[in-house]
PDB file of C-alpha atoms in Angstrom:
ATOM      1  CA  UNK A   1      59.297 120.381  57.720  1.00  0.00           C
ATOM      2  CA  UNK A   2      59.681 120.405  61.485  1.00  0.00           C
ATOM      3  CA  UNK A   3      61.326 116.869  62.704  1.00  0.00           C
ATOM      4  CA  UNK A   4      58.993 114.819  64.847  1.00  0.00           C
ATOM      5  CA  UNK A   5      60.154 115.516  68.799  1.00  0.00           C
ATOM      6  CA  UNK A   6      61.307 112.701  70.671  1.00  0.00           C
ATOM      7  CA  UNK A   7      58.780 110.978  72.929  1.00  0.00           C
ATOM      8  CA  UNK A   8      59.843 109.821  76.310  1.00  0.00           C
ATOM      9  CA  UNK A   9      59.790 105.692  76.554  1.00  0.00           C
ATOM     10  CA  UNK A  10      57.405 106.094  79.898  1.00  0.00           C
ATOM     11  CA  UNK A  11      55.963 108.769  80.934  1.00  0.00           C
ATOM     12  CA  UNK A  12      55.373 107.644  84.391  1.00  0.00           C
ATOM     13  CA  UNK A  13      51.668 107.238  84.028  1.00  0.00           C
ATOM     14  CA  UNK A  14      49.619 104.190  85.001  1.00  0.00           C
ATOM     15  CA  UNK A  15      48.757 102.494  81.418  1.00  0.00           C
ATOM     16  CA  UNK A  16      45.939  99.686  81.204  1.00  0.00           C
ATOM     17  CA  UNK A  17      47.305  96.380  79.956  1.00  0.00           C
ATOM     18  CA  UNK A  18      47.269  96.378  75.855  1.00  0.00           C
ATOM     19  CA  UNK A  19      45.196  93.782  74.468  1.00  0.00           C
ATOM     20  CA  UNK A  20      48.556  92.777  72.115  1.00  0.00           C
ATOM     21  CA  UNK A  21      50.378  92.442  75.858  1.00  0.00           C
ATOM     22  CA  UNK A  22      48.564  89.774  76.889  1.00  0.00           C
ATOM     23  CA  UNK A  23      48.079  87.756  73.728  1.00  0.00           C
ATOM     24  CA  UNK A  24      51.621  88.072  73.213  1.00  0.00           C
ATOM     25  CA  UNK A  25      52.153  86.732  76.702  1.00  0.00           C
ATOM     26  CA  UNK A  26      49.421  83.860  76.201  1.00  0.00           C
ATOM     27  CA  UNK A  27      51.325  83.025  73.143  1.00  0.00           C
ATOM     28  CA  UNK A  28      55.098  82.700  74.830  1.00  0.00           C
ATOM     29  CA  UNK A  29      53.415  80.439  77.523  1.00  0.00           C
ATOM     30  CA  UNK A  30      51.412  78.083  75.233  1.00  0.00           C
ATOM     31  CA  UNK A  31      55.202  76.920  73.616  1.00  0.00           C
ATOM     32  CA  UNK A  32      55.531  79.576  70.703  1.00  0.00           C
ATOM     33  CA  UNK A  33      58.954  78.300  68.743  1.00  0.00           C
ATOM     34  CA  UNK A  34      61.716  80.129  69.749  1.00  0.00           C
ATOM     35  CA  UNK A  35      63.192  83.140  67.027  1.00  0.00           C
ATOM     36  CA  UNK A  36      66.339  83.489  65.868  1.00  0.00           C
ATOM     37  CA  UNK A  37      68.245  84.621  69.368  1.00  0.00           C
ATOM     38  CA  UNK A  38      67.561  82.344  71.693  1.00  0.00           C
ATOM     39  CA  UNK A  39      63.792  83.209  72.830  1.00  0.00           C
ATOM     40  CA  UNK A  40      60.809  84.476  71.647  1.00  0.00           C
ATOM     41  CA  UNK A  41      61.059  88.892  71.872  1.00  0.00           C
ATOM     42  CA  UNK A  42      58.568  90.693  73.046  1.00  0.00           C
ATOM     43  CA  UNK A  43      58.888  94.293  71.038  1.00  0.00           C
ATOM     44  CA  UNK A  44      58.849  97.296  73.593  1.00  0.00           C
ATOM     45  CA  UNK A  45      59.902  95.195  76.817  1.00  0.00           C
ATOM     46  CA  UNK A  46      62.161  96.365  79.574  1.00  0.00           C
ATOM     47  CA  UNK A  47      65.400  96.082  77.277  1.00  0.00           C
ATOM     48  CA  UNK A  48      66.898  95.338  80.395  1.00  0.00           C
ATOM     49  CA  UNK A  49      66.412  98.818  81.990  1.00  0.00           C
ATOM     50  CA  UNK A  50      63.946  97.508  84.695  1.00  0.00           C
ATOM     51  CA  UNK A  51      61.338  99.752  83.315  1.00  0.00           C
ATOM     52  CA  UNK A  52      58.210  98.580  81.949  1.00  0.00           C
ATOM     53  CA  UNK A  53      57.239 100.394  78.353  1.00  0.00           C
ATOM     54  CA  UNK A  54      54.496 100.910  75.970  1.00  0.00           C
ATOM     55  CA  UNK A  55      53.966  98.321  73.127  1.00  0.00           C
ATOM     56  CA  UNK A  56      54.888  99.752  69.936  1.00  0.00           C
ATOM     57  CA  UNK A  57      52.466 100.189  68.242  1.00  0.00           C
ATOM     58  CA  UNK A  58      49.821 100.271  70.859  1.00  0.00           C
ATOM     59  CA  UNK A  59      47.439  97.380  70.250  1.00  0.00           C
ATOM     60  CA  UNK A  60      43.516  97.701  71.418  1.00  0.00           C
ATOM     61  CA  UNK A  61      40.425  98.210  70.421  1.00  0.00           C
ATOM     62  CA  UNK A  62      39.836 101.423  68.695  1.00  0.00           C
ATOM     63  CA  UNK A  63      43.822 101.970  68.123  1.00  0.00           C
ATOM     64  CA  UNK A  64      45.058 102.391  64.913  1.00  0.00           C
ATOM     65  CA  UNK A  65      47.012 100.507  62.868  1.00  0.00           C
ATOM     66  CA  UNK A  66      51.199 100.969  62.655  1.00  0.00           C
ATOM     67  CA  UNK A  67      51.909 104.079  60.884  1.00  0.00           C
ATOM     68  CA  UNK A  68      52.827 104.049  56.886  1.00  0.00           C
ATOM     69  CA  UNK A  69      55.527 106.007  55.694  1.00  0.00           C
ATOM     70  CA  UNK A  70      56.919 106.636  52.325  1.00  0.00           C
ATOM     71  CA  UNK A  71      58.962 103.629  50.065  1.00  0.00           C
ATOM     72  CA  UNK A  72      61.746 105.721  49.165  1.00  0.00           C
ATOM     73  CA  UNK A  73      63.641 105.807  45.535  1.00  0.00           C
ATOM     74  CA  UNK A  74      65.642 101.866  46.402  1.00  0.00           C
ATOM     75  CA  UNK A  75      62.628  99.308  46.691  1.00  0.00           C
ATOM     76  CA  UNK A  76      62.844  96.732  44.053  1.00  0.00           C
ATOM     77  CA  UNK A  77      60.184  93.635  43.486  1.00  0.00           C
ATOM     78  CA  UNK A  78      60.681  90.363  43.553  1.00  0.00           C
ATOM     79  CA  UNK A  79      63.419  89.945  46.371  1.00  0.00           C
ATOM     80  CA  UNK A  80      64.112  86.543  47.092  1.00  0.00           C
ATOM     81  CA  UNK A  81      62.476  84.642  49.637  1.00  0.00           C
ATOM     82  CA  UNK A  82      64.586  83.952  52.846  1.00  0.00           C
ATOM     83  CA  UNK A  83      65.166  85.491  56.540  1.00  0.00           C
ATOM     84  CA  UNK A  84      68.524  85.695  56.565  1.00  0.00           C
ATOM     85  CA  UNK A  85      70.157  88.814  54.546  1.00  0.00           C
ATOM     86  CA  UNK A  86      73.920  88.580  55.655  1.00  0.00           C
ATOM     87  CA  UNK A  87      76.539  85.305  55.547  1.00  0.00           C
ATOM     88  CA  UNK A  88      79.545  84.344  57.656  1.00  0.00           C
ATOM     89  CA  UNK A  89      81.589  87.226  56.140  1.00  0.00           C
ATOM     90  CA  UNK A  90      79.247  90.212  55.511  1.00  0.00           C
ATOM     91  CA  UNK A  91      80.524  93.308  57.352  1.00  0.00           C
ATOM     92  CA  UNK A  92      78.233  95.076  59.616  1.00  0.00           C
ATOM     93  CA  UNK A  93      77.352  95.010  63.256  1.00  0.00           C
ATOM     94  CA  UNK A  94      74.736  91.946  63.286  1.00  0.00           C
ATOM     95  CA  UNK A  95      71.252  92.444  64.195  1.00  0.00           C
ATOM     96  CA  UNK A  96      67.734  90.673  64.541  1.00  0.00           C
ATOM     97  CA  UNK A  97      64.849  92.192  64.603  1.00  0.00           C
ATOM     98  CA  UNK A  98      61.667  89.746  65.663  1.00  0.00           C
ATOM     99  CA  UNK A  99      58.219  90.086  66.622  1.00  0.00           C
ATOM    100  CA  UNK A 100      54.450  89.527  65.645  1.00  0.00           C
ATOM    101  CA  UNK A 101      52.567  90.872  63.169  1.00  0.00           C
ATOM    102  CA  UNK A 102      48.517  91.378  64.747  1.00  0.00           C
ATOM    103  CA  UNK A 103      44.916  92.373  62.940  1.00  0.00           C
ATOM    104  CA  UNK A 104      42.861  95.273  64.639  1.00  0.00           C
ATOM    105  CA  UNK A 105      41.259  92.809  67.038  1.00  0.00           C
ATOM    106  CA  UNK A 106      44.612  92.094  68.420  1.00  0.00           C
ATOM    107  CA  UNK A 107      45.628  88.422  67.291  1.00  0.00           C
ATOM    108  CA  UNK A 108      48.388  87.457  65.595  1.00  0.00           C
ATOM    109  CA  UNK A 109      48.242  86.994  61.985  1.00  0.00           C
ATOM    110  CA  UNK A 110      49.644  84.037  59.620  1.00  0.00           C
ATOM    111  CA  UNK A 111      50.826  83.786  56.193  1.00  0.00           C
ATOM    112  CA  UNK A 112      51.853  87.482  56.584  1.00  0.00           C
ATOM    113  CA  UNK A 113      53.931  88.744  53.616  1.00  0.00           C
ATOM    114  CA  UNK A 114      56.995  90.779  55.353  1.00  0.00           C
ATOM    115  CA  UNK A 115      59.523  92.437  52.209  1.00  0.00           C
ATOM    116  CA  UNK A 116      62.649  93.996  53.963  1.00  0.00           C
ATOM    117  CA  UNK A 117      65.470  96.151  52.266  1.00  0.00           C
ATOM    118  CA  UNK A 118      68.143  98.315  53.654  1.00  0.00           C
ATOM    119  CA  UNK A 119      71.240 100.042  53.142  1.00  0.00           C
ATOM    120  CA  UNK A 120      74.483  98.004  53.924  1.00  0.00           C
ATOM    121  CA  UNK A 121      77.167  98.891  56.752  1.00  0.00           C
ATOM    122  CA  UNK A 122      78.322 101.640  54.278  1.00  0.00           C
ATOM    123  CA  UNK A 123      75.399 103.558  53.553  1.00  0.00           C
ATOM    124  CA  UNK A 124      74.638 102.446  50.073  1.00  0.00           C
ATOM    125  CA  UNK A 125      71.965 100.079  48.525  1.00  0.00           C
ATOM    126  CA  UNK A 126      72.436  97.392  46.249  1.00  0.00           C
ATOM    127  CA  UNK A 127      70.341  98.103  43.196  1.00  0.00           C
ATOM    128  CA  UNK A 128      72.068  96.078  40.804  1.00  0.00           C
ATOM    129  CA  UNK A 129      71.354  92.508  42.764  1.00  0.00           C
ATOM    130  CA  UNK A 130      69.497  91.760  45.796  1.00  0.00           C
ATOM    131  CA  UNK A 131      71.908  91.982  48.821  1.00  0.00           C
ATOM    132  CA  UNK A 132      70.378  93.260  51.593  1.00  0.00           C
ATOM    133  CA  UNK A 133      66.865  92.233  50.576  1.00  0.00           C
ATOM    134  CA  UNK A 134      64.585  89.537  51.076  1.00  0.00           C
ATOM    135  CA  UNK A 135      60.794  88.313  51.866  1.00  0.00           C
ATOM    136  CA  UNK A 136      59.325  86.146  54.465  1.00  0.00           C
ATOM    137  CA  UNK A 137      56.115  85.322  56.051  1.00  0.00           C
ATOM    138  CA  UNK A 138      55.265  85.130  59.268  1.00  0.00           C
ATOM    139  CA  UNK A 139      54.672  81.462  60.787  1.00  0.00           C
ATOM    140  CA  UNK A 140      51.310  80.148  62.305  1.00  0.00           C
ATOM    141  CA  UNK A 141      51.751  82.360  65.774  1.00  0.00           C
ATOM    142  CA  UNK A 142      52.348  85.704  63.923  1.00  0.00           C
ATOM    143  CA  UNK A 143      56.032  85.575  64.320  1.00  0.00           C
ATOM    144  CA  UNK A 144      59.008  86.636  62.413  1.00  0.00           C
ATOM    145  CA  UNK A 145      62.561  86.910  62.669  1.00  0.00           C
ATOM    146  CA  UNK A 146      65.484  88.619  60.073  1.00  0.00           C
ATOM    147  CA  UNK A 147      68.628  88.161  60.647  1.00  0.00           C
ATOM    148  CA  UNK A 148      71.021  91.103  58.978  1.00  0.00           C
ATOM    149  CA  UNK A 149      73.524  93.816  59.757  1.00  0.00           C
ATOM    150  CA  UNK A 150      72.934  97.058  61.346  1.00  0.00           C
ATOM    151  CA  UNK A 151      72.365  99.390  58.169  1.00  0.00           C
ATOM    152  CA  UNK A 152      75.015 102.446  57.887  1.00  0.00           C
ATOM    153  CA  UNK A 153      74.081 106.016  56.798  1.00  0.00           C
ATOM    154  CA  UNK A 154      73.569 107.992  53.805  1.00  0.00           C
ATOM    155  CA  UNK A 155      73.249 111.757  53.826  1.00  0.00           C
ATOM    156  CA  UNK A 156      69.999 113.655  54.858  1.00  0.00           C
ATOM    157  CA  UNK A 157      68.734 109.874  57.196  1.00  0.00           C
ATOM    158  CA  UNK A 158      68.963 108.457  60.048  1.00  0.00           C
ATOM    159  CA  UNK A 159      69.256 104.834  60.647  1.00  0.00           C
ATOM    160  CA  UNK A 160      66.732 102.723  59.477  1.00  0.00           C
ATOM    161  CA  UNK A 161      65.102  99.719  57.629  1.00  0.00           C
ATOM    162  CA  UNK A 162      62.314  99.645  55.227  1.00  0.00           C
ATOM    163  CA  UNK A 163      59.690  97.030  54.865  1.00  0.00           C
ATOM    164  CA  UNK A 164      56.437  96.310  53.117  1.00  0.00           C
ATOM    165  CA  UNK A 165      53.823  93.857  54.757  1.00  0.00           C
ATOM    166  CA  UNK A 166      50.531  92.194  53.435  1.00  0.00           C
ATOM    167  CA  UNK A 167      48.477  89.909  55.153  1.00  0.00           C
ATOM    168  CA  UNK A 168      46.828  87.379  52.652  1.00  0.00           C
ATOM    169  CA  UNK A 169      44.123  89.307  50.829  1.00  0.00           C
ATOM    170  CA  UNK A 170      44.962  92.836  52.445  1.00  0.00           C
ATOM    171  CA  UNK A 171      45.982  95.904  51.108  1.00  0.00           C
ATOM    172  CA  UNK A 172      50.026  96.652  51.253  1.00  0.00           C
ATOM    173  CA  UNK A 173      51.351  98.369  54.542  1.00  0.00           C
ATOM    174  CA  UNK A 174      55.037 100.569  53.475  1.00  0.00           C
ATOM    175  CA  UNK A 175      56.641 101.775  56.398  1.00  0.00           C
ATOM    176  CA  UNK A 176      60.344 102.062  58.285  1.00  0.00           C
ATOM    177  CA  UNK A 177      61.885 100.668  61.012  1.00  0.00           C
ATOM    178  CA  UNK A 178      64.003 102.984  63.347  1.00  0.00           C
ATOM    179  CA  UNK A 179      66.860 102.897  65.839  1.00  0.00           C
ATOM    180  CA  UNK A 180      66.219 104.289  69.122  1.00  0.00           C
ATOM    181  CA  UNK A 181      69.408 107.013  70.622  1.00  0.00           C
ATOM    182  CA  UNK A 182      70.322 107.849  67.074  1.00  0.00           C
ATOM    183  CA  UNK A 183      71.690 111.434  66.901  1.00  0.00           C
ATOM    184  CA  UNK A 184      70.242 111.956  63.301  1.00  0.00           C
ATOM    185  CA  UNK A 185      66.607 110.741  64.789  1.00  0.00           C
ATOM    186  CA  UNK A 186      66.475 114.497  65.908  1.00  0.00           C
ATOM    187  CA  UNK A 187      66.827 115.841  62.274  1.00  0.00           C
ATOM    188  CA  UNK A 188      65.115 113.329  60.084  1.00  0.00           C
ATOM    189  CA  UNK A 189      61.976 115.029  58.897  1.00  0.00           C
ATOM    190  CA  UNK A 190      60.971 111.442  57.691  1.00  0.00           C
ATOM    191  CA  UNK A 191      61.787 109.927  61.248  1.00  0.00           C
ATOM    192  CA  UNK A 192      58.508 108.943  63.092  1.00  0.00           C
ATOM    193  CA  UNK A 193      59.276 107.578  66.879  1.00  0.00           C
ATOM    194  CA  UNK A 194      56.040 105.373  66.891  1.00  0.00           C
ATOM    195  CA  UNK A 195      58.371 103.150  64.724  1.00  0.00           C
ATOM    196  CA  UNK A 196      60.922 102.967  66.966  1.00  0.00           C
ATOM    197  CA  UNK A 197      62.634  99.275  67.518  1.00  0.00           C
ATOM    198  CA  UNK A 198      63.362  98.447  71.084  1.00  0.00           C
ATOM    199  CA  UNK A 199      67.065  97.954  70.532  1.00  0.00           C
ATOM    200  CA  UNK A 200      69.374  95.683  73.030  1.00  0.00           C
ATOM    201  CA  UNK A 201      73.214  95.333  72.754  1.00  0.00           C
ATOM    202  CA  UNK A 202      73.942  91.498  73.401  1.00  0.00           C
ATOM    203  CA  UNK A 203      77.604  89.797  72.721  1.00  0.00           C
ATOM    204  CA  UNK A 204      79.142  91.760  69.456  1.00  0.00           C
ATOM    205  CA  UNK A 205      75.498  92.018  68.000  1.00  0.00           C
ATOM    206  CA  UNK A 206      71.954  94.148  68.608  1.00  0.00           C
ATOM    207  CA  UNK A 207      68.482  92.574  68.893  1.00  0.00           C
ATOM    208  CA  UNK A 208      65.872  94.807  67.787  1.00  0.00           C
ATOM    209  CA  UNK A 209      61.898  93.818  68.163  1.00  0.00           C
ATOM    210  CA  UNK A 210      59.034  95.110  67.068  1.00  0.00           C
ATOM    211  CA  UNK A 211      55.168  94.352  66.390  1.00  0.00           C
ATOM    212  CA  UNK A 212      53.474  95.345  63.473  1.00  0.00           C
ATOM    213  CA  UNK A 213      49.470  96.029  63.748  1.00  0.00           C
ATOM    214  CA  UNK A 214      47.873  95.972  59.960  1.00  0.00           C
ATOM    215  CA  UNK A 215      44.139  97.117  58.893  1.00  0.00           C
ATOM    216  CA  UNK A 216      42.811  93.757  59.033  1.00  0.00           C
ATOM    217  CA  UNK A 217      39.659  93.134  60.817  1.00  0.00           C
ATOM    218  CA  UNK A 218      39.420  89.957  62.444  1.00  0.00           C
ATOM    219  CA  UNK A 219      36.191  89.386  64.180  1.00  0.00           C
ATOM    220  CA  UNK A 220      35.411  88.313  67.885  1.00  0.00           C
ATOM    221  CA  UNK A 221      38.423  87.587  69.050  1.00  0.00           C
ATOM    222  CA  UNK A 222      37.141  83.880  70.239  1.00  0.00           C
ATOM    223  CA  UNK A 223      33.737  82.475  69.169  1.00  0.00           C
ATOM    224  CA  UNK A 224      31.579  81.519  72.360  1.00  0.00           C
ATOM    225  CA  UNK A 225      30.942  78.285  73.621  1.00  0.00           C
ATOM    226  CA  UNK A 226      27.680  76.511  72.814  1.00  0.00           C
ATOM    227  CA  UNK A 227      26.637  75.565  75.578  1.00  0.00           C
ATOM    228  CA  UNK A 228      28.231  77.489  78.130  1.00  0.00           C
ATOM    229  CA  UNK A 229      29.196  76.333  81.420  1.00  0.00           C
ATOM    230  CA  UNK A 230      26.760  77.390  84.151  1.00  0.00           C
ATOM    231  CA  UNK A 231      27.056  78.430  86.653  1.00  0.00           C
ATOM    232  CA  UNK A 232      31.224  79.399  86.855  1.00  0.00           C
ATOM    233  CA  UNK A 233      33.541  76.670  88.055  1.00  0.00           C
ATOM    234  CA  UNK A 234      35.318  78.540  90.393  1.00  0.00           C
ATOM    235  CA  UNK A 235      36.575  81.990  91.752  1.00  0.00           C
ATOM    236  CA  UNK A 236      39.182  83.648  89.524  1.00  0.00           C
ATOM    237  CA  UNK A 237      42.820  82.784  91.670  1.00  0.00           C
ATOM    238  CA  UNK A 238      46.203  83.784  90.782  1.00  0.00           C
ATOM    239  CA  UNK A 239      48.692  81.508  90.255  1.00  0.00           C
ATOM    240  CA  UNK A 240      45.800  79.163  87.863  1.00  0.00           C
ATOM    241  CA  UNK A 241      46.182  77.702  84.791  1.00  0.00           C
ATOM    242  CA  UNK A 242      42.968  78.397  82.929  1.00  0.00           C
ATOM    243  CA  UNK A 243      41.830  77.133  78.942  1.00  0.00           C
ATOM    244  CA  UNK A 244      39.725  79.097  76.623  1.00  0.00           C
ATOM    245  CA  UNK A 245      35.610  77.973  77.565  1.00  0.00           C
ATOM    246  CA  UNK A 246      37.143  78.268  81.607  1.00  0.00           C
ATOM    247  CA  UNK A 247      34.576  79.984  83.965  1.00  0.00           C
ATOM    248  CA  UNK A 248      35.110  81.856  86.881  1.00  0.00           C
ATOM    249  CA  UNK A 249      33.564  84.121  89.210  1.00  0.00           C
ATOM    250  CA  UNK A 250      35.720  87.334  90.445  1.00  0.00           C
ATOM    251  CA  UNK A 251      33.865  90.307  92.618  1.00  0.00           C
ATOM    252  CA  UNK A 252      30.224  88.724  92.220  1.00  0.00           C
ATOM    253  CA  UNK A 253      30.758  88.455  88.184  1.00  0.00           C
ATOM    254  CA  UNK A 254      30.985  85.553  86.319  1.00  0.00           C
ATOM    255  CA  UNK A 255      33.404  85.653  83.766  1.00  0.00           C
ATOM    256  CA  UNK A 256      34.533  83.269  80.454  1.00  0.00           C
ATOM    257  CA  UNK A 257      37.833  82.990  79.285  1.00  0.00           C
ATOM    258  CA  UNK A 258      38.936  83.659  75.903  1.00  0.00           C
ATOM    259  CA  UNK A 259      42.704  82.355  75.497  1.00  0.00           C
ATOM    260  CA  UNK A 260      44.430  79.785  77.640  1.00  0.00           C
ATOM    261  CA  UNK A 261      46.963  81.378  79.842  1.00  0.00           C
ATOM    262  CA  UNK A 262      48.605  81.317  83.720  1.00  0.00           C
ATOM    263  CA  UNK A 263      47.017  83.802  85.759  1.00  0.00           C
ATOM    264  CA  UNK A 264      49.263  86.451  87.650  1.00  0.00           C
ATOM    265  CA  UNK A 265      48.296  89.055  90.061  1.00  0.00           C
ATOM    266  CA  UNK A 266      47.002  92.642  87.992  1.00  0.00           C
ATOM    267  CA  UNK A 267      45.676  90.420  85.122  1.00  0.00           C
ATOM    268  CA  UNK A 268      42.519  89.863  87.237  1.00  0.00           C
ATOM    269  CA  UNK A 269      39.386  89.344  84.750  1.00  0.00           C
ATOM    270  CA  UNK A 270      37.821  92.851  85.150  1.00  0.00           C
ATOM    271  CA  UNK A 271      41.621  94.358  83.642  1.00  0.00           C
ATOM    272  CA  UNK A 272      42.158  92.478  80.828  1.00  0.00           C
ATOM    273  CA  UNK A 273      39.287  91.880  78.477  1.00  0.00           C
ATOM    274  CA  UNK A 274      41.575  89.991  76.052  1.00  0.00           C
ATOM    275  CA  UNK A 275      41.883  87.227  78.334  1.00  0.00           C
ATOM    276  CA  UNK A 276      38.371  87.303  80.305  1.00  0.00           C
ATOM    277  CA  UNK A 277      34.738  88.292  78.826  1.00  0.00           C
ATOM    278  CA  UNK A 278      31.379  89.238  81.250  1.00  0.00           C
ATOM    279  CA  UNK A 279      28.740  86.563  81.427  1.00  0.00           C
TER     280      UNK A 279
END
């Protein structure tokens, strides 16, 4: 089997805002608690390189859902529940990885069942107990956070972590979590780079973030008001703090908003239909 090429971070195109983006964004600013880290981390952001990248996965209407890949010969049930996998003295290189878990219609999902495993700093899995394993769920914004080690290689992979997630009364998602700069990336047939973690050194540790999207369909993304307001109460201005019900007029259209959020320049109503709906 051919490995999977690389795929450049940014291509250099112009990209339309992601629906996942903004949420994500309308989430940090209405006082989401802060992960494991210091802050709440937004999966595929600058990293510090002062470029502006893709959300991984891409989440909008009509995208598909993150990408399954195989469970591999070391999963074991029943894991216990808990987010940390490592204690004072566990060898390693630490590492979190944090991030939301979203339906198809782009908002973040509760109560989501998140089972991680992965190899220790040596390479090799624990199949007698449960080190390096463990289950969480993801809190009433769609967040998680694990705090563990970065895992060490075995022959014939590259760097990775496994996990299993299941929103409530869903069908299981089985995928893999991947390093980004890892020489082996380049001959791991398994190795997909739509599951790449955005990956930032900080102190003697890594931070790694990512967002998972899962088959679950959601709805409207926000009911409508009943009544509406009529006509809008103002024109759309950056720089405004608007709630969900808000209306505004911007270019001659009269617009409703769906999710309470500070408006910025390039976010203007006709550009991001996760924030802003016709009528």
């Amino acid at each position: 089997m051919t490995p999977a090429p690389e795929v450049p971070e940014d291509s250099g195109e112009d990209r339309r805002i992601s629906r996942k983006s903004v949420l994500k964004a309308a989430l940090i600013a209405g006082a989401v608690p802060l992960l494991a880290g210091g802050g709440v981390a937004l999966a595929r952001d600058a990293g510090g390189s002062g470029k502006t990248l893709a959300p991984t996965p891409y989440c909008g209407d009509g995208d598909g859902p993150t990408r399954e890949q195989i469970e591999g010969p070391y999963f074991k049930p029943n894991s216990p529940l808990r987010t940390s996998l490592v204690t004072s003295g566990t060898p390693g290189t630490p590492l979190t990885v944090s991030g939301y878990v979203f339906g198809r219609s782009c908002k973040p999902i509760p109560g989501v069942l998140l089972d991680f495993w992965q190899a220790d700093t040596y390479g090799a899995y624990d199949m007698n107990g449960f080190a390096f394993r463990g289950h969480q769920f993801t809190d009433q914004s769609g967040a998680f956070s694990l705090t563990t080690i970065v895992p060490g290689l075995y022959p014939g992979r590259t760097r990775h972590i496994h996990v299993k997630a299941q929103a409530p009364n869903s069908r299981i998602l089985t995928t893999q979590l991947y390093f980004p700069g890892e020489p082996r990336n380049n001959t791991d047939a398994i190795f997909d780079p739509a599951l790449l973690m955005n990956i930032r050194n900080v102190g003697s540790g890594q931070q790694g973030t990512f967002d998972f999207v899962l088959n679950v369909d959601q709805g409207p993304s926000v009911p409508p008001t009943d009544p509406p307001t009529d006509p809008p109460g103002s024109t759309w201005k950056a720089g405004t703090s608007y709630n969900a019900g808000d209306r505004v007029t911007y270019g001659g259209v009269a617009y409703r908003c769906l999710q309470a959020h500070s408006a910025v320049s390039g976010w203007e109503p006709p550009n991001v239909p996760a924030l802003w709906e016709r009528g």
